[in-house]
Coordinates of N, CA and C in Angstrom, one line a residue:
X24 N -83.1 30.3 20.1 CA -81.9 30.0 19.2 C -81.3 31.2 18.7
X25 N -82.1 32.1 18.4 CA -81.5 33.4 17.7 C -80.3 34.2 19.2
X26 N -81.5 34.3 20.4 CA -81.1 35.1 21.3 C -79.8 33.9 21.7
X27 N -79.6 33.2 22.0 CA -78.4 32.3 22.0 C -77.2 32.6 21.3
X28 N -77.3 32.6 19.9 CA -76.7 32.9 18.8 C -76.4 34.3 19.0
X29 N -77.0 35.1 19.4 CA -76.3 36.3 19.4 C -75.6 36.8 20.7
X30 N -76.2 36.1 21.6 CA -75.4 36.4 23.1 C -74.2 35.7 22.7
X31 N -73.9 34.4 22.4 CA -72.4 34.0 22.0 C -72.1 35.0 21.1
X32 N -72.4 35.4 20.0 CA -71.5 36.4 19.2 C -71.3 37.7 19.7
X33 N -71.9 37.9 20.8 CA -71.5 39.6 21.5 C -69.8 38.8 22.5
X34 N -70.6 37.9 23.3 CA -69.8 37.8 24.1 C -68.2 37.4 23.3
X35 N -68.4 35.8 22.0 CA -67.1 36.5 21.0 C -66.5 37.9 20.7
X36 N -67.4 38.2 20.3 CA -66.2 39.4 20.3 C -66.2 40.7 20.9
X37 N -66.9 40.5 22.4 CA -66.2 40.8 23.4 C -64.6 40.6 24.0
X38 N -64.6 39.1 23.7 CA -63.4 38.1 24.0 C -62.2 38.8 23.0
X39 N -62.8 38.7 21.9 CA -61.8 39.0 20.9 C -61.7 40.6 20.8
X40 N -62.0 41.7 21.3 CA -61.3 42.9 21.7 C -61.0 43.4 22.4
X41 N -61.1 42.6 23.5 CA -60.4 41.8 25.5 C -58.7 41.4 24.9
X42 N -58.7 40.9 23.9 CA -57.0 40.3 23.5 C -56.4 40.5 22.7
X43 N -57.4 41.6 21.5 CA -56.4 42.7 20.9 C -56.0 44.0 21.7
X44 N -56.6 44.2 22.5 CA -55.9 45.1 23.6 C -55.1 44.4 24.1
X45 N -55.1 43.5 25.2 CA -54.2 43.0 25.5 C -52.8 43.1 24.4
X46 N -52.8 42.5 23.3 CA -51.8 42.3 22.1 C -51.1 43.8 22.1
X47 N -52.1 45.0 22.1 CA -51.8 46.3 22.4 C -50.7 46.7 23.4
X48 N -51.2 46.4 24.4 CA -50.3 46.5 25.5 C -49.1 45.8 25.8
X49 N -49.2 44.6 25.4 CA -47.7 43.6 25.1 C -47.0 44.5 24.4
X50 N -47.4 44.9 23.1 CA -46.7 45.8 22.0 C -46.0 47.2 22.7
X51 N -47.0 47.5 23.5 CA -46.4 48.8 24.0 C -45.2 48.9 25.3
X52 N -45.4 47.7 25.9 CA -44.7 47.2 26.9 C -42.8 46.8 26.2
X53 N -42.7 46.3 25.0 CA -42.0 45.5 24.5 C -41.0 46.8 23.8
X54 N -42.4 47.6 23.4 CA -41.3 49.2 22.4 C -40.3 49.9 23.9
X55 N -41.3 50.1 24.9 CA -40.8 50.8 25.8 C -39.8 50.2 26.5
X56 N -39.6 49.1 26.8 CA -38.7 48.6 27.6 C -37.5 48.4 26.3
X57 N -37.6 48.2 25.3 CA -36.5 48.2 24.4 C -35.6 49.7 24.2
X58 N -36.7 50.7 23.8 CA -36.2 52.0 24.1 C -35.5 52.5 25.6
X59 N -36.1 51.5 26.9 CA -35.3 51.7 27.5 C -33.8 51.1 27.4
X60 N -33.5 50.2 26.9 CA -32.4 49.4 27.4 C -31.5 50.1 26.0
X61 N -31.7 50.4 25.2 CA -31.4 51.4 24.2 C -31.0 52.5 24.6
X62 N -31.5 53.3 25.4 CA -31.3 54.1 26.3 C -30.2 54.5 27.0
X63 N -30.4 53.2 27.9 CA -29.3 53.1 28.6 C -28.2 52.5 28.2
X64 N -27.6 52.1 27.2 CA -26.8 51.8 26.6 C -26.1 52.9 26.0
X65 N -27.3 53.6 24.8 CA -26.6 55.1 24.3 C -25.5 56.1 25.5
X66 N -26.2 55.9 27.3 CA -25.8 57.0 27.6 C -24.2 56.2 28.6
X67 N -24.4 55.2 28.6 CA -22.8 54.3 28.8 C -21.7 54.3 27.8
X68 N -22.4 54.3 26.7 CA -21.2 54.8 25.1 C -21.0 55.7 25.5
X69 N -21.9 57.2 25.9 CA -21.2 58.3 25.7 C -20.3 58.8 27.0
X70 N -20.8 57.9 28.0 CA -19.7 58.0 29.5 C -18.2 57.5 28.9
X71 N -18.9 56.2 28.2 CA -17.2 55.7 28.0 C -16.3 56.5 26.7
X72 N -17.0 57.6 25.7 CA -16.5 58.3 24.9 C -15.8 59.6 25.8
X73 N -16.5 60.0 26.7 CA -16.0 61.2 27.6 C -14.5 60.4 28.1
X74 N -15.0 59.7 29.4 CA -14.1 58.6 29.5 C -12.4 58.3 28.7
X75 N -12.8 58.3 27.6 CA -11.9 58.1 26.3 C -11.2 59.2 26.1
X76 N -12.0 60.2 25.8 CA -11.5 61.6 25.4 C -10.6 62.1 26.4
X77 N -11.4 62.3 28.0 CA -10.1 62.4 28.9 C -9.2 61.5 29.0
X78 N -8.9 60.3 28.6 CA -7.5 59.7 28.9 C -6.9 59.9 27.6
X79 N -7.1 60.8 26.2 CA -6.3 60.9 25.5 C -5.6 62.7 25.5
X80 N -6.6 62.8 26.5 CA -5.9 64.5 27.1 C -4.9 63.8 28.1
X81 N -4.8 63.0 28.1 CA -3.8 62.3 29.4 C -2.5 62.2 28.9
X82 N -3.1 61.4 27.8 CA -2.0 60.8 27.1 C -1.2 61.9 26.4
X83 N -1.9 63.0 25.6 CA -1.3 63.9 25.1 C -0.6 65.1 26.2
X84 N -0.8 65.1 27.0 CA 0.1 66.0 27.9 C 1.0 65.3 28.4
X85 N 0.8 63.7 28.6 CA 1.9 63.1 29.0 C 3.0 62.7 28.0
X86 N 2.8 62.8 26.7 CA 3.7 63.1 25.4 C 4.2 64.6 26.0
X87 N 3.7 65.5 26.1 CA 4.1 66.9 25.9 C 5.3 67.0 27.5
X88 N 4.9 66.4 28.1 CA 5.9 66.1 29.5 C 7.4 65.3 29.0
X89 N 6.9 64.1 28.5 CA 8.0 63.6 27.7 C 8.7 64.1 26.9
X90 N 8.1 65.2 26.0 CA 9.1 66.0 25.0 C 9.9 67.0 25.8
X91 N 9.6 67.8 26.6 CA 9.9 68.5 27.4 C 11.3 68.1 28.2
X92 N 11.6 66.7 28.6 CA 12.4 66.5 29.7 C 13.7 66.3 28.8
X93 N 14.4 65.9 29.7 CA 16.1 66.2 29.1 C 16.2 64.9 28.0
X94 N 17.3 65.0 27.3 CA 17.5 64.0 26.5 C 17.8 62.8 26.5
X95 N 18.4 62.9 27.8 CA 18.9 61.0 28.0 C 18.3 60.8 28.7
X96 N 16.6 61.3 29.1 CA 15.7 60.6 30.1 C 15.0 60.3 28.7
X97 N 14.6 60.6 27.4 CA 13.8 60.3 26.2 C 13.6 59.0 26.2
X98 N 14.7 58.5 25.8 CA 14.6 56.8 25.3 C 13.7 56.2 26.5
X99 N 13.9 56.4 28.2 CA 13.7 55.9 28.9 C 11.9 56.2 28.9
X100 N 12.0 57.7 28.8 CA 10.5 58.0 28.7 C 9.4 57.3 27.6
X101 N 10.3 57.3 26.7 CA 9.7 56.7 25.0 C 9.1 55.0 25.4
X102 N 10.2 54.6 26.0 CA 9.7 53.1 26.2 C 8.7 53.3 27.6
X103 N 9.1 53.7 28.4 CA 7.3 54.0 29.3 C 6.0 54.4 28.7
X104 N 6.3 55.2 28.0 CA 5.2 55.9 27.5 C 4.6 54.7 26.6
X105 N 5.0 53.9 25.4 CA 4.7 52.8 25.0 C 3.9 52.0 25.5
X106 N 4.4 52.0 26.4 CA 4.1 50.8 27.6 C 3.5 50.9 28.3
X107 N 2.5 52.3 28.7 CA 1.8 53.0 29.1 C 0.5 53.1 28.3
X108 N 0.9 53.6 27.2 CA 0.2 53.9 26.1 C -0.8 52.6 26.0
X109 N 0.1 51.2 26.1 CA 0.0 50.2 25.2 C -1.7 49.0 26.3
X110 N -1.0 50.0 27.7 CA -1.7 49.2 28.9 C -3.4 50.3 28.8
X111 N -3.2 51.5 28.5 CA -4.3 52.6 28.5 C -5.4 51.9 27.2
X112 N -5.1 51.5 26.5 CA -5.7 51.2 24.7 C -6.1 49.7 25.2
X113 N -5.6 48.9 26.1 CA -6.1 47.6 26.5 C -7.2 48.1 27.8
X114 N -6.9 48.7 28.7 CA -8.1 49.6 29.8 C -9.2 49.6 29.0
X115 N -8.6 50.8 27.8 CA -9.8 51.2 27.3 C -10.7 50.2 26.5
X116 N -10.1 49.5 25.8 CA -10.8 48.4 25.1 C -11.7 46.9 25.8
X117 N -10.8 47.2 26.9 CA -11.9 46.2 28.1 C -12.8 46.9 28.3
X118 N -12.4 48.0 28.7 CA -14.0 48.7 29.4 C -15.3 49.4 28.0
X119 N -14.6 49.3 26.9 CA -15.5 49.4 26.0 C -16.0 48.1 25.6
X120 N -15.7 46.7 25.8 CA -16.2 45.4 25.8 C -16.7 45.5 26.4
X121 N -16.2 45.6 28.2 CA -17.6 45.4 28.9 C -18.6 46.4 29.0
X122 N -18.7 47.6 28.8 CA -19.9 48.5 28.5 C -20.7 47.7 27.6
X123 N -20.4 47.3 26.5 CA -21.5 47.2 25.4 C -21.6 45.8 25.7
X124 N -21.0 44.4 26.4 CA -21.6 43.1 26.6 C -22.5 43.6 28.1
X125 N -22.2 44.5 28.6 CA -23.3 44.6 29.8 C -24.4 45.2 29.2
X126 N -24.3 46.0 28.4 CA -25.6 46.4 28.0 C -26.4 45.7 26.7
X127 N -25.8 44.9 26.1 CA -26.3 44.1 25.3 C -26.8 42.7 26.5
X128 N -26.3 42.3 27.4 CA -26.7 41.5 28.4 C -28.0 41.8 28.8
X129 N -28.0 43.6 29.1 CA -29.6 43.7 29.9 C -30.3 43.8 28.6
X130 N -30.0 44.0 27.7 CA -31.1 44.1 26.6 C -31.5 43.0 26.1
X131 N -31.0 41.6 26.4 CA -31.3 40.6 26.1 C -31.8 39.9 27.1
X132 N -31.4 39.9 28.7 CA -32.5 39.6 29.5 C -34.1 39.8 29.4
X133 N -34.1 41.5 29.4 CA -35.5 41.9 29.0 C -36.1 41.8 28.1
X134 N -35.4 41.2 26.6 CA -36.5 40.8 25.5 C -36.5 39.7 25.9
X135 N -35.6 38.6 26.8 CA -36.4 37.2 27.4 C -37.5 37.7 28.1
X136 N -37.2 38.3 28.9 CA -38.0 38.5 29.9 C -39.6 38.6 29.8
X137 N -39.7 39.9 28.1 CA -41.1 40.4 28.0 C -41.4 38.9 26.5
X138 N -40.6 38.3 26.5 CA -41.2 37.4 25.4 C -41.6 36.7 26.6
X139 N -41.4 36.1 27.5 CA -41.7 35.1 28.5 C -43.6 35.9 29.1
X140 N -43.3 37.0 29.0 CA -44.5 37.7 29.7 C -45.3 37.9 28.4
X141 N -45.4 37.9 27.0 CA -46.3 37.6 26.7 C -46.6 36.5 26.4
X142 N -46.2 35.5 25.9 CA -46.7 34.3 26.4 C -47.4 34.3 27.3
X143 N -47.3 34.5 28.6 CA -48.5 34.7 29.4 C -49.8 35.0 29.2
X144 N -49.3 36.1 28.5 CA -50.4 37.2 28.5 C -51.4 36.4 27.2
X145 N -50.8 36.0 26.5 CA -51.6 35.2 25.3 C -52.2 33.9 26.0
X146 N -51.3 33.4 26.7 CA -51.9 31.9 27.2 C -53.5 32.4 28.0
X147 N -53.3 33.7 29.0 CA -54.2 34.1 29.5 C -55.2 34.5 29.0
X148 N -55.3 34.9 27.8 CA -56.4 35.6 26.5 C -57.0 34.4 25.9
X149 N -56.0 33.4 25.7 CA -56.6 32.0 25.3 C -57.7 31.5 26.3
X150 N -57.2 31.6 27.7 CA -58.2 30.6 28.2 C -59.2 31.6 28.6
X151 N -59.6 33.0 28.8 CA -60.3 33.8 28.7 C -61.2 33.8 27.8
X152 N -60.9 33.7 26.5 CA -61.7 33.3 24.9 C -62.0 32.0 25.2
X153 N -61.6 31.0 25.6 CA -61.8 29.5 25.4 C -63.2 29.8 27.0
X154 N -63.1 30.3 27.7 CA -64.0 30.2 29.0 C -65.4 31.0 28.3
X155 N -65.3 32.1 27.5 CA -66.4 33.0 27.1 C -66.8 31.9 26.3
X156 N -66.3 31.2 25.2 CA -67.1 30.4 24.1 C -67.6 29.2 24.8
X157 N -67.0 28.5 26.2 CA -67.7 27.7 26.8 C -69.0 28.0 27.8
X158 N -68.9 29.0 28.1 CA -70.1 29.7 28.6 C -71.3 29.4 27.7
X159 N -70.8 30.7 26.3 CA -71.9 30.7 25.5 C -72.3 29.2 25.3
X160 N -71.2 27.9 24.9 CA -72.1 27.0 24.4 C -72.6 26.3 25.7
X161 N -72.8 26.7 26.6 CA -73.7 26.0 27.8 C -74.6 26.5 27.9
X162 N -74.5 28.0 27.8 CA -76.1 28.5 27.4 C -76.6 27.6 26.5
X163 N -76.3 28.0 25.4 CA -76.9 27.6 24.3 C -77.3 26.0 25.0
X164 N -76.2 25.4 25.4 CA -77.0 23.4 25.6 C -78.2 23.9 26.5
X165 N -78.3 24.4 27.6 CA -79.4 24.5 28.3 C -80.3 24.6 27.7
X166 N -80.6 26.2 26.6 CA -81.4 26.4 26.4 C -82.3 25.3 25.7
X167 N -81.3 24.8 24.7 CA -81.6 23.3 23.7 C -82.8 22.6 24.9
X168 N -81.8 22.2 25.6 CA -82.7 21.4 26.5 C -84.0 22.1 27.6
X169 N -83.9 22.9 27.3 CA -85.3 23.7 28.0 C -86.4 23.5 26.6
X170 N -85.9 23.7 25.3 CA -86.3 24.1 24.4 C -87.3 22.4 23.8
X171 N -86.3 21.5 24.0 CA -86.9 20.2 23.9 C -87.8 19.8 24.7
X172 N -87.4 20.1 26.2 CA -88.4 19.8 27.1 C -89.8 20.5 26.9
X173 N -89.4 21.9 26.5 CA -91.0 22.7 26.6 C -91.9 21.7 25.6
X174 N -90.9 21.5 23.8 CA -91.9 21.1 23.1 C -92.7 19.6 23.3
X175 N -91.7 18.3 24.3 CA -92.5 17.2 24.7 C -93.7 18.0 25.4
X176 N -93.8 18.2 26.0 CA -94.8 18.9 26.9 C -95.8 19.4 26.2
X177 N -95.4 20.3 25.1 CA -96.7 20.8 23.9 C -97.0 19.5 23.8
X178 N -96.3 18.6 23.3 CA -96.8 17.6 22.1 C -97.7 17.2 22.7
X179 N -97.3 16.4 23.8 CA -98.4 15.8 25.2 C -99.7 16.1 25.1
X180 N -99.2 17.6 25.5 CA -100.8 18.5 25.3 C -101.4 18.6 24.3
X181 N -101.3 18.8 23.4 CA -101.5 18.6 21.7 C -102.4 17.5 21.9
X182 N -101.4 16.1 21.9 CA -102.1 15.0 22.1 C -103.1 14.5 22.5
X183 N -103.5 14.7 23.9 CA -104.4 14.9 24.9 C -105.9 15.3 24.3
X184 N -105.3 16.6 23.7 CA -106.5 17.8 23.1 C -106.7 16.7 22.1
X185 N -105.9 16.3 21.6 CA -106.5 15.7 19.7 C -107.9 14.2 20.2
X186 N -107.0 13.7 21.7 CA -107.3 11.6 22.0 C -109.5 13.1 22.8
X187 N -109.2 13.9 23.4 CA -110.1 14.3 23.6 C -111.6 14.7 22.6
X188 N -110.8 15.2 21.9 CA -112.3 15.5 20.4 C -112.1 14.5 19.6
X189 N -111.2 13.3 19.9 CA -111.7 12.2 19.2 C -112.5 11.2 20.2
X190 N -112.7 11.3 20.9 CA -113.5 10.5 22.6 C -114.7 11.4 22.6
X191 N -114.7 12.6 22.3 CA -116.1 13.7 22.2 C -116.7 13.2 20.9
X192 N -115.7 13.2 20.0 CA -116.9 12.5 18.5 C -117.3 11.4 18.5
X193 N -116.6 10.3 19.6 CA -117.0 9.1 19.4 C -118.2 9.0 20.0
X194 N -118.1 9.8 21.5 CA -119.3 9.6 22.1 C -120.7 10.2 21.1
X195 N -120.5 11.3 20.5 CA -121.3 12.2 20.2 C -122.4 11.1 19.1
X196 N -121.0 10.1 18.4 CA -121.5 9.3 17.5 C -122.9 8.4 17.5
X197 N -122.2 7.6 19.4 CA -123.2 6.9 20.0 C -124.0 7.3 20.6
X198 N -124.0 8.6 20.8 CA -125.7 8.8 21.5 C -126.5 9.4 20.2
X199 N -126.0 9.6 18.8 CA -126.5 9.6 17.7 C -127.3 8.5 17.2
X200 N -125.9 7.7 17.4 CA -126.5 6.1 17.0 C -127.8 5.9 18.0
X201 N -127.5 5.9 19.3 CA -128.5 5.8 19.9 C -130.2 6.3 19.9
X202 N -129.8 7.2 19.6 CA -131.0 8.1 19.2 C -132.0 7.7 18.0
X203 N -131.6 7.4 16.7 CA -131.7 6.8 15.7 C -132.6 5.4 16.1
X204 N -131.7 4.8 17.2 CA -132.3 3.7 17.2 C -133.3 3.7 18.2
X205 N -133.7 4.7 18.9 CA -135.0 5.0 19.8 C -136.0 5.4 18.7
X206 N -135.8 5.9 17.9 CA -137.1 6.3 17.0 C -137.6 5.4 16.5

């Protein structure tokens, strides 16, 4: 019973430092891949800030072209340039939408992704833990039943020994009695 008792509690918490590791490694899986996608996001903002910066060196030389040309091309330049201007600030604001919904996209796939994978990994620790405590308590039933079996078996014998030296006193009695009554 003891050795039972303690083989299940080794092998518990065996089980149970089998799936705080595991929990470990989910944890570690979850920082890293977030730091990635964080990552990669940081380095798309700063493409699209470079990005930015040269089309406003664009824009300012193309002001400096404009000022430069004759006078009665101005007005003509002034309304292109607007209109130019007005199409570059919508460019840019698309492609600053889609930088940050594409990268908020992959950053949201992969926290589906690793929430879906631990789940796993838990469901798997579960039935890992749930298979070690069924083990132990099958030991443990066998042993019960070894343990029952041995003691019918004493009692038997027990019994036997007791139905014996009471069949040895009885006889002992009557060849007493016997004797008694020979004299």
């Amino acid at each position: 019973s003891v050795a039972a008792w303690t083989t299940w509690y080794h092998e518990y918490m065996t089980a149970k430092s089998h799936a705080m590791k595991a929990c470990q490694i989910v944890r570690r899986w979850t920082h890293t891949t977030q730091a990635l996608a964080l990552d990669k996001w940081h380095s798309q903002l700063s493409l699209f800030c470079h990005q930015r910066a040269v089309l406003e060196r664009v824009i300012v030389k193309m002001e400096k072209g404009c000022m430069s040309a004759a006078y009665d091309g101005w007005s003509a330049r002034v309304v292109l340039f607007t209109k130019q201007r007005a199409t570059l600030e919508r460019v840019l604001l698309r492609m600053s939408n889609c930088v940050i919904a594409a990268s908020l996209d992959r950053w949201g796939s992969q926290v589906r992704l690793f929430t879906k994978q631990r789940g796993i990994v838990e469901r798997i620790l579960l039935r890992m833990a749930q298979g070690k405590m069924a083990g132990a308590y099958d030991g443990w039933s066998v042993h019960v039943k070894l343990f029952k079996h041995q003691r019918a078996v004493l009692e038997r014998v027990v019994d036997r020994m007791h139905n014996v030296a009471i069949a040895r006193s009885m006889n002992r009695w009557k060849d007493d009695a016997k004797e008694e009554k020979e004299m």
